[in-house]
mmCIF file with all atom_site columns, C-alpha atoms in Angstrom:
data_model
loop_
_atom_site.group_PDB
_atom_site.id
_atom_site.type_symbol
_atom_site.label_atom_id
_atom_site.label_alt_id
_atom_site.label_comp_id
_atom_site.label_asym_id
_atom_site.label_entity_id
_atom_site.label_seq_id
_atom_site.pdbx_PDB_ins_code
_atom_site.Cartn_x
_atom_site.Cartn_y
_atom_site.Cartn_z
_atom_site.occupancy
_atom_site.B_iso_or_equiv
_atom_site.pdbx_formal_charge
_atom_site.auth_seq_id
_atom_site.auth_comp_id
_atom_site.auth_asym_id
_atom_site.auth_atom_id
_atom_site.pdbx_PDB_model_num
ATOM 1   C CA . MET A 1 1   ? 3.759   -21.246 -2.629  1.00 0.00 ? 1   MET A CA 1
ATOM 2   C CA . PRO A 1 2   ? 2.370   -18.269 -4.495  1.00 0.00 ? 2   PRO A CA 1
ATOM 3   C CA . LYS A 1 3   ? 4.096   -17.825 -8.067  1.00 0.00 ? 3   LYS A CA 1
ATOM 4   C CA . PHE A 1 4   ? 5.220   -14.299 -7.065  1.00 0.00 ? 4   PHE A CA 1
ATOM 5   C CA . TYR A 1 5   ? 8.095   -15.767 -4.890  1.00 0.00 ? 5   TYR A CA 1
ATOM 6   C CA . ALA A 1 6   ? 9.596   -17.592 -7.746  1.00 0.00 ? 6   ALA A CA 1
ATOM 7   C CA . ARG A 1 7   ? 8.672   -15.094 -10.306 1.00 0.00 ? 7   ARG A CA 1
ATOM 8   C CA . ARG A 1 8   ? 9.701   -11.919 -8.769  1.00 0.00 ? 8   ARG A CA 1
ATOM 9   C CA . ARG A 1 9   ? 12.389  -13.490 -6.551  1.00 0.00 ? 9   ARG A CA 1
ATOM 10  C CA . LEU A 1 10  ? 10.731  -12.102 -3.338  1.00 0.00 ? 10  LEU A CA 1
ATOM 11  C CA . SER A 1 11  ? 12.309  -13.391 -0.166  1.00 0.00 ? 11  SER A CA 1
ATOM 12  C CA . ILE A 1 12  ? 10.632  -12.192 3.239   1.00 0.00 ? 12  ILE A CA 1
ATOM 13  C CA . LEU A 1 13  ? 14.019  -12.203 4.890   1.00 0.00 ? 13  LEU A CA 1
ATOM 14  C CA . ALA A 1 14  ? 15.464  -10.008 2.130   1.00 0.00 ? 14  ALA A CA 1
ATOM 15  C CA . ALA A 1 15  ? 12.419  -7.666  2.098   1.00 0.00 ? 15  ALA A CA 1
ATOM 16  C CA . LEU A 1 16  ? 12.488  -7.161  5.686   1.00 0.00 ? 16  LEU A CA 1
ATOM 17  C CA . THR A 1 17  ? 16.432  -6.632  5.754   1.00 0.00 ? 17  THR A CA 1
ATOM 18  C CA . GLY A 1 18  ? 15.958  -4.037  2.918   1.00 0.00 ? 18  GLY A CA 1
ATOM 19  C CA . VAL A 1 19  ? 12.968  -2.227  5.158   1.00 0.00 ? 19  VAL A CA 1
ATOM 20  C CA . VAL A 1 20  ? 15.604  -1.850  7.915   1.00 0.00 ? 20  VAL A CA 1
ATOM 21  C CA . ALA A 1 21  ? 18.438  -0.808  5.583   1.00 0.00 ? 21  ALA A CA 1
ATOM 22  C CA . SER A 1 22  ? 16.007  1.637   3.896   1.00 0.00 ? 22  SER A CA 1
ATOM 23  C CA . ALA A 1 23  ? 14.648  2.991   7.271   1.00 0.00 ? 23  ALA A CA 1
ATOM 24  C CA . ALA A 1 24  ? 18.077  4.239   8.204   1.00 0.00 ? 24  ALA A CA 1
ATOM 25  C CA . LEU A 1 25  ? 18.165  6.509   5.190   1.00 0.00 ? 25  LEU A CA 1
ATOM 26  C CA . PHE A 1 26  ? 15.141  8.757   6.582   1.00 0.00 ? 26  PHE A CA 1
ATOM 27  C CA . ASN A 1 27  ? 16.930  11.351  8.291   1.00 0.00 ? 27  ASN A CA 1
ATOM 28  C CA . SER A 1 28  ? 14.766  14.133  6.585   1.00 0.00 ? 28  SER A CA 1
ATOM 29  C CA . PRO A 1 29  ? 11.496  12.708  5.730   1.00 0.00 ? 29  PRO A CA 1
ATOM 30  C CA . SER A 1 30  ? 10.187  13.986  2.453   1.00 0.00 ? 30  SER A CA 1
ATOM 31  C CA . ALA A 1 31  ? 6.818   15.995  1.917   1.00 0.00 ? 31  ALA A CA 1
ATOM 32  C CA . SER A 1 32  ? 3.468   15.314  0.323   1.00 0.00 ? 32  SER A CA 1
ATOM 33  C CA . ALA A 1 33  ? 3.397   11.601  0.775   1.00 0.00 ? 33  ALA A CA 1
ATOM 34  C CA . ALA A 1 34  ? 6.485   9.922   -0.402  1.00 0.00 ? 34  ALA A CA 1
ATOM 35  C CA . LEU A 1 35  ? 4.893   6.876   -1.830  1.00 0.00 ? 35  LEU A CA 1
ATOM 36  C CA . PRO A 1 36  ? 7.466   4.855   -4.093  1.00 0.00 ? 36  PRO A CA 1
ATOM 37  C CA . THR A 1 37  ? 7.006   6.016   -7.549  1.00 0.00 ? 37  THR A CA 1
ATOM 38  C CA . PRO A 1 38  ? 4.484   3.448   -9.385  1.00 0.00 ? 38  PRO A CA 1
ATOM 39  C CA . VAL A 1 39  ? 5.337   2.081   -12.816 1.00 0.00 ? 39  VAL A CA 1
ATOM 40  C CA . SER A 1 40  ? 4.399   4.176   -15.802 1.00 0.00 ? 40  SER A CA 1
ATOM 41  C CA . GLY A 1 41  ? 0.853   4.180   -17.359 1.00 0.00 ? 41  GLY A CA 1
ATOM 42  C CA . SER A 1 42  ? 2.006   2.099   -20.249 1.00 0.00 ? 42  SER A CA 1
ATOM 43  C CA . THR A 1 43  ? 3.753   -0.437  -18.129 1.00 0.00 ? 43  THR A CA 1
ATOM 44  C CA . ALA A 1 44  ? 0.752   -0.579  -15.911 1.00 0.00 ? 44  ALA A CA 1
ATOM 45  C CA . ARG A 1 45  ? -1.658  -1.322  -18.801 1.00 0.00 ? 45  ARG A CA 1
ATOM 46  C CA . SER A 1 46  ? 0.782   -4.192  -19.789 1.00 0.00 ? 46  SER A CA 1
ATOM 47  C CA . TYR A 1 47  ? 0.854   -5.535  -16.285 1.00 0.00 ? 47  TYR A CA 1
ATOM 48  C CA . LEU A 1 48  ? -3.217  -5.268  -16.284 1.00 0.00 ? 48  LEU A CA 1
ATOM 49  C CA . SER A 1 49  ? -3.421  -7.327  -19.353 1.00 0.00 ? 49  SER A CA 1
ATOM 50  C CA . GLN A 1 50  ? -1.511  -10.175 -17.759 1.00 0.00 ? 50  GLN A CA 1
ATOM 51  C CA . LEU A 1 51  ? -3.493  -10.314 -14.528 1.00 0.00 ? 51  LEU A CA 1
ATOM 52  C CA . THR A 1 52  ? -5.711  -13.240 -14.129 1.00 0.00 ? 52  THR A CA 1
ATOM 53  C CA . VAL A 1 53  ? -9.491  -12.278 -14.017 1.00 0.00 ? 53  VAL A CA 1
ATOM 54  C CA . ALA A 1 54  ? -11.430 -14.490 -11.444 1.00 0.00 ? 54  ALA A CA 1
ATOM 55  C CA . THR A 1 55  ? -14.225 -14.071 -9.114  1.00 0.00 ? 55  THR A CA 1
ATOM 56  C CA . GLU A 1 56  ? -13.414 -12.893 -5.681  1.00 0.00 ? 56  GLU A CA 1
ATOM 57  C CA . ASN A 1 57  ? -13.814 -15.244 -2.484  1.00 0.00 ? 57  ASN A CA 1
ATOM 58  C CA . ARG A 1 58  ? -13.694 -13.691 1.042   1.00 0.00 ? 58  ARG A CA 1
ATOM 59  C CA . THR A 1 59  ? -14.386 -16.941 2.736   1.00 0.00 ? 59  THR A CA 1
ATOM 60  C CA . GLY A 1 60  ? -12.213 -17.248 5.818   1.00 0.00 ? 60  GLY A CA 1
ATOM 61  C CA . TYR A 1 61  ? -10.775 -13.739 5.928   1.00 0.00 ? 61  TYR A CA 1
ATOM 62  C CA . SER A 1 62  ? -9.597  -12.021 8.938   1.00 0.00 ? 62  SER A CA 1
ATOM 63  C CA . ARG A 1 63  ? -7.415  -9.057  9.345   1.00 0.00 ? 63  ARG A CA 1
ATOM 64  C CA . ASP A 1 64  ? -5.477  -10.960 12.043  1.00 0.00 ? 64  ASP A CA 1
ATOM 65  C CA . LYS A 1 65  ? -4.215  -13.295 9.193   1.00 0.00 ? 65  LYS A CA 1
ATOM 66  C CA . PHE A 1 66  ? -1.953  -10.297 7.921   1.00 0.00 ? 66  PHE A CA 1
ATOM 67  C CA . PRO A 1 67  ? 0.188   -9.295  10.963  1.00 0.00 ? 67  PRO A CA 1
ATOM 68  C CA . THR A 1 68  ? 0.656   -5.523  10.506  1.00 0.00 ? 68  THR A CA 1
ATOM 69  C CA . TRP A 1 69  ? 2.845   -2.872  12.168  1.00 0.00 ? 69  TRP A CA 1
ATOM 70  C CA . ILE A 1 70  ? 5.982   -4.898  12.891  1.00 0.00 ? 70  ILE A CA 1
ATOM 71  C CA . THR A 1 71  ? 8.956   -3.433  14.185  1.00 0.00 ? 71  THR A CA 1
ATOM 72  C CA . ILE A 1 72  ? 11.299  -2.715  11.360  1.00 0.00 ? 72  ILE A CA 1
ATOM 73  C CA . SER A 1 73  ? 13.851  -0.246  12.601  1.00 0.00 ? 73  SER A CA 1
ATOM 74  C CA . GLY A 1 74  ? 14.916  0.247   16.043  1.00 0.00 ? 74  GLY A CA 1
ATOM 75  C CA . THR A 1 75  ? 11.749  1.022   18.157  1.00 0.00 ? 75  THR A CA 1
ATOM 76  C CA . CYS A 1 76  ? 10.024  1.976   15.052  1.00 0.00 ? 76  CYS A CA 1
ATOM 77  C CA . ASN A 1 77  ? 7.069   -0.147  13.518  1.00 0.00 ? 77  ASN A CA 1
ATOM 78  C CA . THR A 1 78  ? 5.755   0.183   9.938   1.00 0.00 ? 78  THR A CA 1
ATOM 79  C CA . ARG A 1 79  ? 3.126   2.684   10.985  1.00 0.00 ? 79  ARG A CA 1
ATOM 80  C CA . GLU A 1 80  ? 5.566   5.099   12.603  1.00 0.00 ? 80  GLU A CA 1
ATOM 81  C CA . TRP A 1 81  ? 8.029   4.541   9.740   1.00 0.00 ? 81  TRP A CA 1
ATOM 82  C CA . ILE A 1 82  ? 5.364   5.415   7.228   1.00 0.00 ? 82  ILE A CA 1
ATOM 83  C CA . LEU A 1 83  ? 4.404   8.526   9.245   1.00 0.00 ? 83  LEU A CA 1
ATOM 84  C CA . LYS A 1 84  ? 8.058   9.596   9.261   1.00 0.00 ? 84  LYS A CA 1
ATOM 85  C CA . ARG A 1 85  ? 8.444   8.955   5.455   1.00 0.00 ? 85  ARG A CA 1
ATOM 86  C CA . ASP A 1 86  ? 5.261   10.812  4.370   1.00 0.00 ? 86  ASP A CA 1
ATOM 87  C CA . GLY A 1 87  ? 5.367   13.794  6.868   1.00 0.00 ? 87  GLY A CA 1
ATOM 88  C CA . GLU A 1 88  ? 7.124   17.154  7.260   1.00 0.00 ? 88  GLU A CA 1
ATOM 89  C CA . ASN A 1 89  ? 9.104   18.145  10.259  1.00 0.00 ? 89  ASN A CA 1
ATOM 90  C CA . VAL A 1 90  ? 8.000   15.013  12.203  1.00 0.00 ? 90  VAL A CA 1
ATOM 91  C CA . VAL A 1 91  ? 9.259   14.824  15.689  1.00 0.00 ? 91  VAL A CA 1
ATOM 92  C CA . THR A 1 92  ? 9.168   11.514  17.558  1.00 0.00 ? 92  THR A CA 1
ATOM 93  C CA . ASN A 1 93  ? 9.504   10.281  21.137  1.00 0.00 ? 93  ASN A CA 1
ATOM 94  C CA . SER A 1 94  ? 12.115  7.643   22.397  1.00 0.00 ? 94  SER A CA 1
ATOM 95  C CA . ALA A 1 95  ? 9.477   5.003   21.435  1.00 0.00 ? 95  ALA A CA 1
ATOM 96  C CA . CYS A 1 96  ? 9.444   6.356   17.748  1.00 0.00 ? 96  CYS A CA 1
ATOM 97  C CA . THR A 1 97  ? 5.750   7.621   18.100  1.00 0.00 ? 97  THR A CA 1
ATOM 98  C CA . ALA A 1 98  ? 5.110   10.787  16.256  1.00 0.00 ? 98  ALA A CA 1
ATOM 99  C CA . THR A 1 99  ? 4.124   13.741  18.420  1.00 0.00 ? 99  THR A CA 1
ATOM 100 C CA . SER A 1 100 ? 4.167   16.520  16.203  1.00 0.00 ? 100 SER A CA 1
ATOM 101 C CA . GLY A 1 101 ? 4.498   17.084  12.387  1.00 0.00 ? 101 GLY A CA 1
ATOM 102 C CA . SER A 1 102 ? 2.542   17.818  9.267   1.00 0.00 ? 102 SER A CA 1
ATOM 103 C CA . TRP A 1 103 ? 1.089   15.068  6.883   1.00 0.00 ? 103 TRP A CA 1
ATOM 104 C CA . TYR A 1 104 ? -0.553  15.920  3.393   1.00 0.00 ? 104 TYR A CA 1
ATOM 105 C CA . SER A 1 105 ? -3.213  13.315  2.278   1.00 0.00 ? 105 SER A CA 1
ATOM 106 C CA . PRO A 1 106 ? -2.905  13.073  -1.509  1.00 0.00 ? 106 PRO A CA 1
ATOM 107 C CA . TYR A 1 107 ? -6.463  11.213  -1.491  1.00 0.00 ? 107 TYR A CA 1
ATOM 108 C CA . ASP A 1 108 ? -8.314  14.352  -0.627  1.00 0.00 ? 108 ASP A CA 1
ATOM 109 C CA . GLY A 1 109 ? -5.792  17.290  -0.386  1.00 0.00 ? 109 GLY A CA 1
ATOM 110 C CA . ALA A 1 110 ? -6.106  17.586  3.358   1.00 0.00 ? 110 ALA A CA 1
ATOM 111 C CA . THR A 1 111 ? -3.218  18.545  5.531   1.00 0.00 ? 111 THR A CA 1
ATOM 112 C CA . TRP A 1 112 ? -3.208  17.419  9.216   1.00 0.00 ? 112 TRP A CA 1
ATOM 113 C CA . THR A 1 113 ? -0.848  18.196  12.004  1.00 0.00 ? 113 THR A CA 1
ATOM 114 C CA . SER A 1 114 ? -2.006  15.491  14.432  1.00 0.00 ? 114 SER A CA 1
ATOM 115 C CA . PRO A 1 115 ? -0.996  12.109  13.706  1.00 0.00 ? 115 PRO A CA 1
ATOM 116 C CA . SER A 1 116 ? -4.236  10.660  15.175  1.00 0.00 ? 116 SER A CA 1
ATOM 117 C CA . ASP A 1 117 ? -5.841  12.341  12.160  1.00 0.00 ? 117 ASP A CA 1
ATOM 118 C CA . VAL A 1 118 ? -3.855  10.089  9.937   1.00 0.00 ? 118 VAL A CA 1
ATOM 119 C CA . ASP A 1 119 ? -4.395  6.537   8.924   1.00 0.00 ? 119 ASP A CA 1
ATOM 120 C CA . ILE A 1 120 ? -1.772  4.338   6.937   1.00 0.00 ? 120 ILE A CA 1
ATOM 121 C CA . ASP A 1 121 ? -3.852  3.041   4.051   1.00 0.00 ? 121 ASP A CA 1
ATOM 122 C CA . HIS A 1 122 ? -3.010  -0.511  2.487   1.00 0.00 ? 122 HIS A CA 1
ATOM 123 C CA . LEU A 1 123 ? -3.453  0.822   -1.191  1.00 0.00 ? 123 LEU A CA 1
ATOM 124 C CA . VAL A 1 124 ? -4.576  -2.820  -2.087  1.00 0.00 ? 124 VAL A CA 1
ATOM 125 C CA . PRO A 1 125 ? -6.685  -3.636  1.326   1.00 0.00 ? 125 PRO A CA 1
ATOM 126 C CA . LEU A 1 126 ? -5.833  -6.828  3.086   1.00 0.00 ? 126 LEU A CA 1
ATOM 127 C CA . ALA A 1 127 ? -9.226  -8.138  2.460   1.00 0.00 ? 127 ALA A CA 1
ATOM 128 C CA . GLU A 1 128 ? -8.903  -7.448  -1.498  1.00 0.00 ? 128 GLU A CA 1
ATOM 129 C CA . ALA A 1 129 ? -5.422  -9.203  -1.561  1.00 0.00 ? 129 ALA A CA 1
ATOM 130 C CA . TRP A 1 130 ? -7.155  -12.062 0.405   1.00 0.00 ? 130 TRP A CA 1
ATOM 131 C CA . ASP A 1 131 ? -9.824  -12.422 -2.193  1.00 0.00 ? 131 ASP A CA 1
ATOM 132 C CA . SER A 1 132 ? -7.141  -12.148 -5.052  1.00 0.00 ? 132 SER A CA 1
ATOM 133 C CA . GLY A 1 133 ? -5.081  -15.059 -3.933  1.00 0.00 ? 133 GLY A CA 1
ATOM 134 C CA . ALA A 1 134 ? -3.411  -13.975 -0.632  1.00 0.00 ? 134 ALA A CA 1
ATOM 135 C CA . SER A 1 135 ? -5.827  -16.661 1.149   1.00 0.00 ? 135 SER A CA 1
ATOM 136 C CA . LYS A 1 136 ? -3.251  -19.347 -0.168  1.00 0.00 ? 136 LYS A CA 1
ATOM 137 C CA . TRP A 1 137 ? -0.243  -17.581 1.289   1.00 0.00 ? 137 TRP A CA 1
ATOM 138 C CA . THR A 1 138 ? 1.533   -18.500 4.506   1.00 0.00 ? 138 THR A CA 1
ATOM 139 C CA . THR A 1 139 ? 1.148   -15.988 7.512   1.00 0.00 ? 139 THR A CA 1
ATOM 140 C CA . ALA A 1 140 ? 4.724   -14.976 6.997   1.00 0.00 ? 140 ALA A CA 1
ATOM 141 C CA . GLN A 1 141 ? 3.929   -13.829 3.337   1.00 0.00 ? 141 GLN A CA 1
ATOM 142 C CA . ARG A 1 142 ? 0.809   -12.148 4.368   1.00 0.00 ? 142 ARG A CA 1
ATOM 143 C CA . GLN A 1 143 ? 3.026   -10.208 7.048   1.00 0.00 ? 143 GLN A CA 1
ATOM 144 C CA . ALA A 1 144 ? 5.450   -9.191  4.283   1.00 0.00 ? 144 ALA A CA 1
ATOM 145 C CA . PHE A 1 145 ? 2.568   -7.913  2.234   1.00 0.00 ? 145 PHE A CA 1
ATOM 146 C CA . ALA A 1 146 ? 1.122   -6.069  5.171   1.00 0.00 ? 146 ALA A CA 1
ATOM 147 C CA . ASN A 1 147 ? 4.120   -4.267  5.895   1.00 0.00 ? 147 ASN A CA 1
ATOM 148 C CA . ASP A 1 148 ? 5.836   -3.646  2.469   1.00 0.00 ? 148 ASP A CA 1
ATOM 149 C CA . VAL A 1 149 ? 7.358   -0.243  2.323   1.00 0.00 ? 149 VAL A CA 1
ATOM 150 C CA . THR A 1 150 ? 9.171   -1.109  -1.019  1.00 0.00 ? 150 THR A CA 1
ATOM 151 C CA . ARG A 1 151 ? 6.056   -1.335  -3.462  1.00 0.00 ? 151 ARG A CA 1
ATOM 152 C CA . PRO A 1 152 ? 3.654   1.614   -3.582  1.00 0.00 ? 152 PRO A CA 1
ATOM 153 C CA . GLN A 1 153 ? 1.395   0.047   -1.049  1.00 0.00 ? 153 GLN A CA 1
ATOM 154 C CA . LEU A 1 154 ? 1.443   2.010   2.208   1.00 0.00 ? 154 LEU A CA 1
ATOM 155 C CA . LEU A 1 155 ? 0.641   5.585   2.265   1.00 0.00 ? 155 LEU A CA 1
ATOM 156 C CA . ALA A 1 156 ? -0.430  8.195   5.219   1.00 0.00 ? 156 ALA A CA 1
ATOM 157 C CA . VAL A 1 157 ? -3.952  9.559   4.408   1.00 0.00 ? 157 VAL A CA 1
ATOM 158 C CA . THR A 1 158 ? -6.983  11.226  6.224   1.00 0.00 ? 158 THR A CA 1
ATOM 159 C CA . ASP A 1 159 ? -8.204  8.641   8.406   1.00 0.00 ? 159 ASP A CA 1
ATOM 160 C CA . ASN A 1 160 ? -11.988 9.219   7.513   1.00 0.00 ? 160 ASN A CA 1
ATOM 161 C CA . VAL A 1 161 ? -11.110 8.937   3.935   1.00 0.00 ? 161 VAL A CA 1
ATOM 162 C CA . ASN A 1 162 ? -9.126  5.745   4.615   1.00 0.00 ? 162 ASN A CA 1
ATOM 163 C CA . GLN A 1 163 ? -12.238 4.388   6.445   1.00 0.00 ? 163 GLN A CA 1
ATOM 164 C CA . ALA A 1 164 ? -14.638 5.347   3.760   1.00 0.00 ? 164 ALA A CA 1
ATOM 165 C CA . LYS A 1 165 ? -12.583 3.451   1.224   1.00 0.00 ? 165 LYS A CA 1
ATOM 166 C CA . GLY A 1 166 ? -12.501 0.258   3.499   1.00 0.00 ? 166 GLY A CA 1
ATOM 167 C CA . ASP A 1 167 ? -11.969 -2.847  1.522   1.00 0.00 ? 167 ASP A CA 1
ATOM 168 C CA . GLN A 1 168 ? -13.144 -1.372  -1.995  1.00 0.00 ? 168 GLN A CA 1
ATOM 169 C CA . ASP A 1 169 ? -11.372 -1.667  -5.139  1.00 0.00 ? 169 ASP A CA 1
ATOM 170 C CA . PRO A 1 170 ? -11.290 0.744   -7.905  1.00 0.00 ? 170 PRO A CA 1
ATOM 171 C CA . ALA A 1 171 ? -14.546 -0.387  -9.356  1.00 0.00 ? 171 ALA A CA 1
ATOM 172 C CA . THR A 1 172 ? -16.250 1.370   -6.518  1.00 0.00 ? 172 THR A CA 1
ATOM 173 C CA . TRP A 1 173 ? -13.707 3.813   -5.058  1.00 0.00 ? 173 TRP A CA 1
ATOM 174 C CA . ILE A 1 174 ? -10.886 5.957   -6.267  1.00 0.00 ? 174 ILE A CA 1
ATOM 175 C CA . PRO A 1 175 ? -9.530  9.185   -4.690  1.00 0.00 ? 175 PRO A CA 1
ATOM 176 C CA . SER A 1 176 ? -11.788 12.077  -4.629  1.00 0.00 ? 176 SER A CA 1
ATOM 177 C CA . ARG A 1 177 ? -8.757  14.417  -5.825  1.00 0.00 ? 177 ARG A CA 1
ATOM 178 C CA . SER A 1 178 ? -8.669  13.631  -9.554  1.00 0.00 ? 178 SER A CA 1
ATOM 179 C CA . ALA A 1 179 ? -5.123  14.688  -9.863  1.00 0.00 ? 179 ALA A CA 1
ATOM 180 C CA . TYR A 1 180 ? -4.054  11.585  -7.842  1.00 0.00 ? 180 TYR A CA 1
ATOM 181 C CA . VAL A 1 181 ? -6.357  8.963   -9.697  1.00 0.00 ? 181 VAL A CA 1
ATOM 182 C CA . CYS A 1 182 ? -3.572  7.997   -12.124 1.00 0.00 ? 182 CYS A CA 1
ATOM 183 C CA . THR A 1 183 ? -0.886  7.595   -9.431  1.00 0.00 ? 183 THR A CA 1
ATOM 184 C CA . TYR A 1 184 ? -3.425  5.343   -7.483  1.00 0.00 ? 184 TYR A CA 1
ATOM 185 C CA . VAL A 1 185 ? -4.441  3.024   -10.298 1.00 0.00 ? 185 VAL A CA 1
ATOM 186 C CA . ARG A 1 186 ? -0.735  2.558   -11.423 1.00 0.00 ? 186 ARG A CA 1
ATOM 187 C CA . ALA A 1 187 ? 0.248   1.814   -7.954  1.00 0.00 ? 187 ALA A CA 1
ATOM 188 C CA . TRP A 1 188 ? -2.721  -0.663  -7.635  1.00 0.00 ? 188 TRP A CA 1
ATOM 189 C CA . VAL A 1 189 ? -1.877  -2.628  -10.707 1.00 0.00 ? 189 VAL A CA 1
ATOM 190 C CA . GLN A 1 190 ? 1.915   -2.855  -9.946  1.00 0.00 ? 190 GLN A CA 1
ATOM 191 C CA . VAL A 1 191 ? 1.278   -4.212  -6.427  1.00 0.00 ? 191 VAL A CA 1
ATOM 192 C CA . LYS A 1 192 ? -1.262  -6.795  -7.820  1.00 0.00 ? 192 LYS A CA 1
ATOM 193 C CA . TYR A 1 193 ? 1.109   -7.791  -10.413 1.00 0.00 ? 193 TYR A CA 1
ATOM 194 C CA . TYR A 1 194 ? 4.166   -8.159  -8.129  1.00 0.00 ? 194 TYR A CA 1
ATOM 195 C CA . TYR A 1 195 ? 2.284   -10.292 -6.042  1.00 0.00 ? 195 TYR A CA 1
ATOM 196 C CA . ASN A 1 196 ? 0.439   -12.283 -8.545  1.00 0.00 ? 196 ASN A CA 1
ATOM 197 C CA . LEU A 1 197 ? -2.938  -11.155 -7.341  1.00 0.00 ? 197 LEU A CA 1
ATOM 198 C CA . SER A 1 198 ? -6.105  -11.544 -9.584  1.00 0.00 ? 198 SER A CA 1
ATOM 199 C CA . VAL A 1 199 ? -8.623  -8.960  -10.532 1.00 0.00 ? 199 VAL A CA 1
ATOM 200 C CA . ASP A 1 200 ? -12.213 -9.454  -10.934 1.00 0.00 ? 200 ASP A CA 1
ATOM 201 C CA . SER A 1 201 ? -13.996 -8.121  -14.085 1.00 0.00 ? 201 SER A CA 1
ATOM 202 C CA . ALA A 1 202 ? -15.517 -5.067  -12.708 1.00 0.00 ? 202 ALA A CA 1
ATOM 203 C CA . GLU A 1 203 ? -12.231 -4.238  -11.244 1.00 0.00 ? 203 GLU A CA 1
ATOM 204 C CA . LYS A 1 204 ? -10.354 -4.683  -14.555 1.00 0.00 ? 204 LYS A CA 1
ATOM 205 C CA . THR A 1 205 ? -13.036 -2.636  -16.413 1.00 0.00 ? 205 THR A CA 1
ATOM 206 C CA . ALA A 1 206 ? -12.529 0.160   -14.102 1.00 0.00 ? 206 ALA A CA 1
ATOM 207 C CA . LEU A 1 207 ? -8.696  -0.041  -14.071 1.00 0.00 ? 207 LEU A CA 1
ATOM 208 C CA . THR A 1 208 ? -8.565  -0.090  -18.082 1.00 0.00 ? 208 THR A CA 1
ATOM 209 C CA . LYS A 1 209 ? -10.695 3.153   -18.044 1.00 0.00 ? 209 LYS A CA 1
ATOM 210 C CA . ASP A 1 210 ? -8.784  4.934   -15.512 1.00 0.00 ? 210 ASP A CA 1
ATOM 211 C CA . LEU A 1 211 ? -5.413  3.823   -16.906 1.00 0.00 ? 211 LEU A CA 1
ATOM 212 C CA . ALA A 1 212 ? -6.405  5.133   -20.323 1.00 0.00 ? 212 ALA A CA 1
ATOM 213 C CA . GLY A 1 213 ? -5.799  8.555   -19.263 1.00 0.00 ? 213 GLY A CA 1
ATOM 214 C CA . CYS A 1 214 ? -2.382  7.985   -17.690 1.00 0.00 ? 214 CYS A CA 1
#
């Protein structure tokens, strides 16, 4: 069992229960991508210094090993829940599918009015998590990670930008909108620390550089 379950007292049941409870509060979704606020720059730097540095290994990875978009509130799955959280004036049908609204993508500063133009980004990509330690988790643990709305891990962004990012870490990809870089790297480190995931040397170098300005 990964150490984060003992160290941070993460319970899958408790996490999913918390998701359901939190979802009920989103009567008026907030604007401009309501990512849970990441830790401060100083805390992120402290967390980064404690992360294990290791070579990544993608052997055996499949996205199917991370069950995504589970039902978390009524008929709403994780994607639909994030679309409601991160959008403005979001209208949904009886199946909780967003039919209209407005979504601001903090990665590139674009605003979209069609949900088909918006992807839900796993800030720490699933393949990156696999490389960094999630290969040792159970399927239930990977499902909890893939649907985590409590940590700053899921965010509505421009679909093409998300696809361009792919599975890259901050050594090779950061948001083009410079005003969001600090938020992004703080969130990245927080998620990796919480889940006891490692970093590779190039990733740590890039994070150290970007966090210096936070």
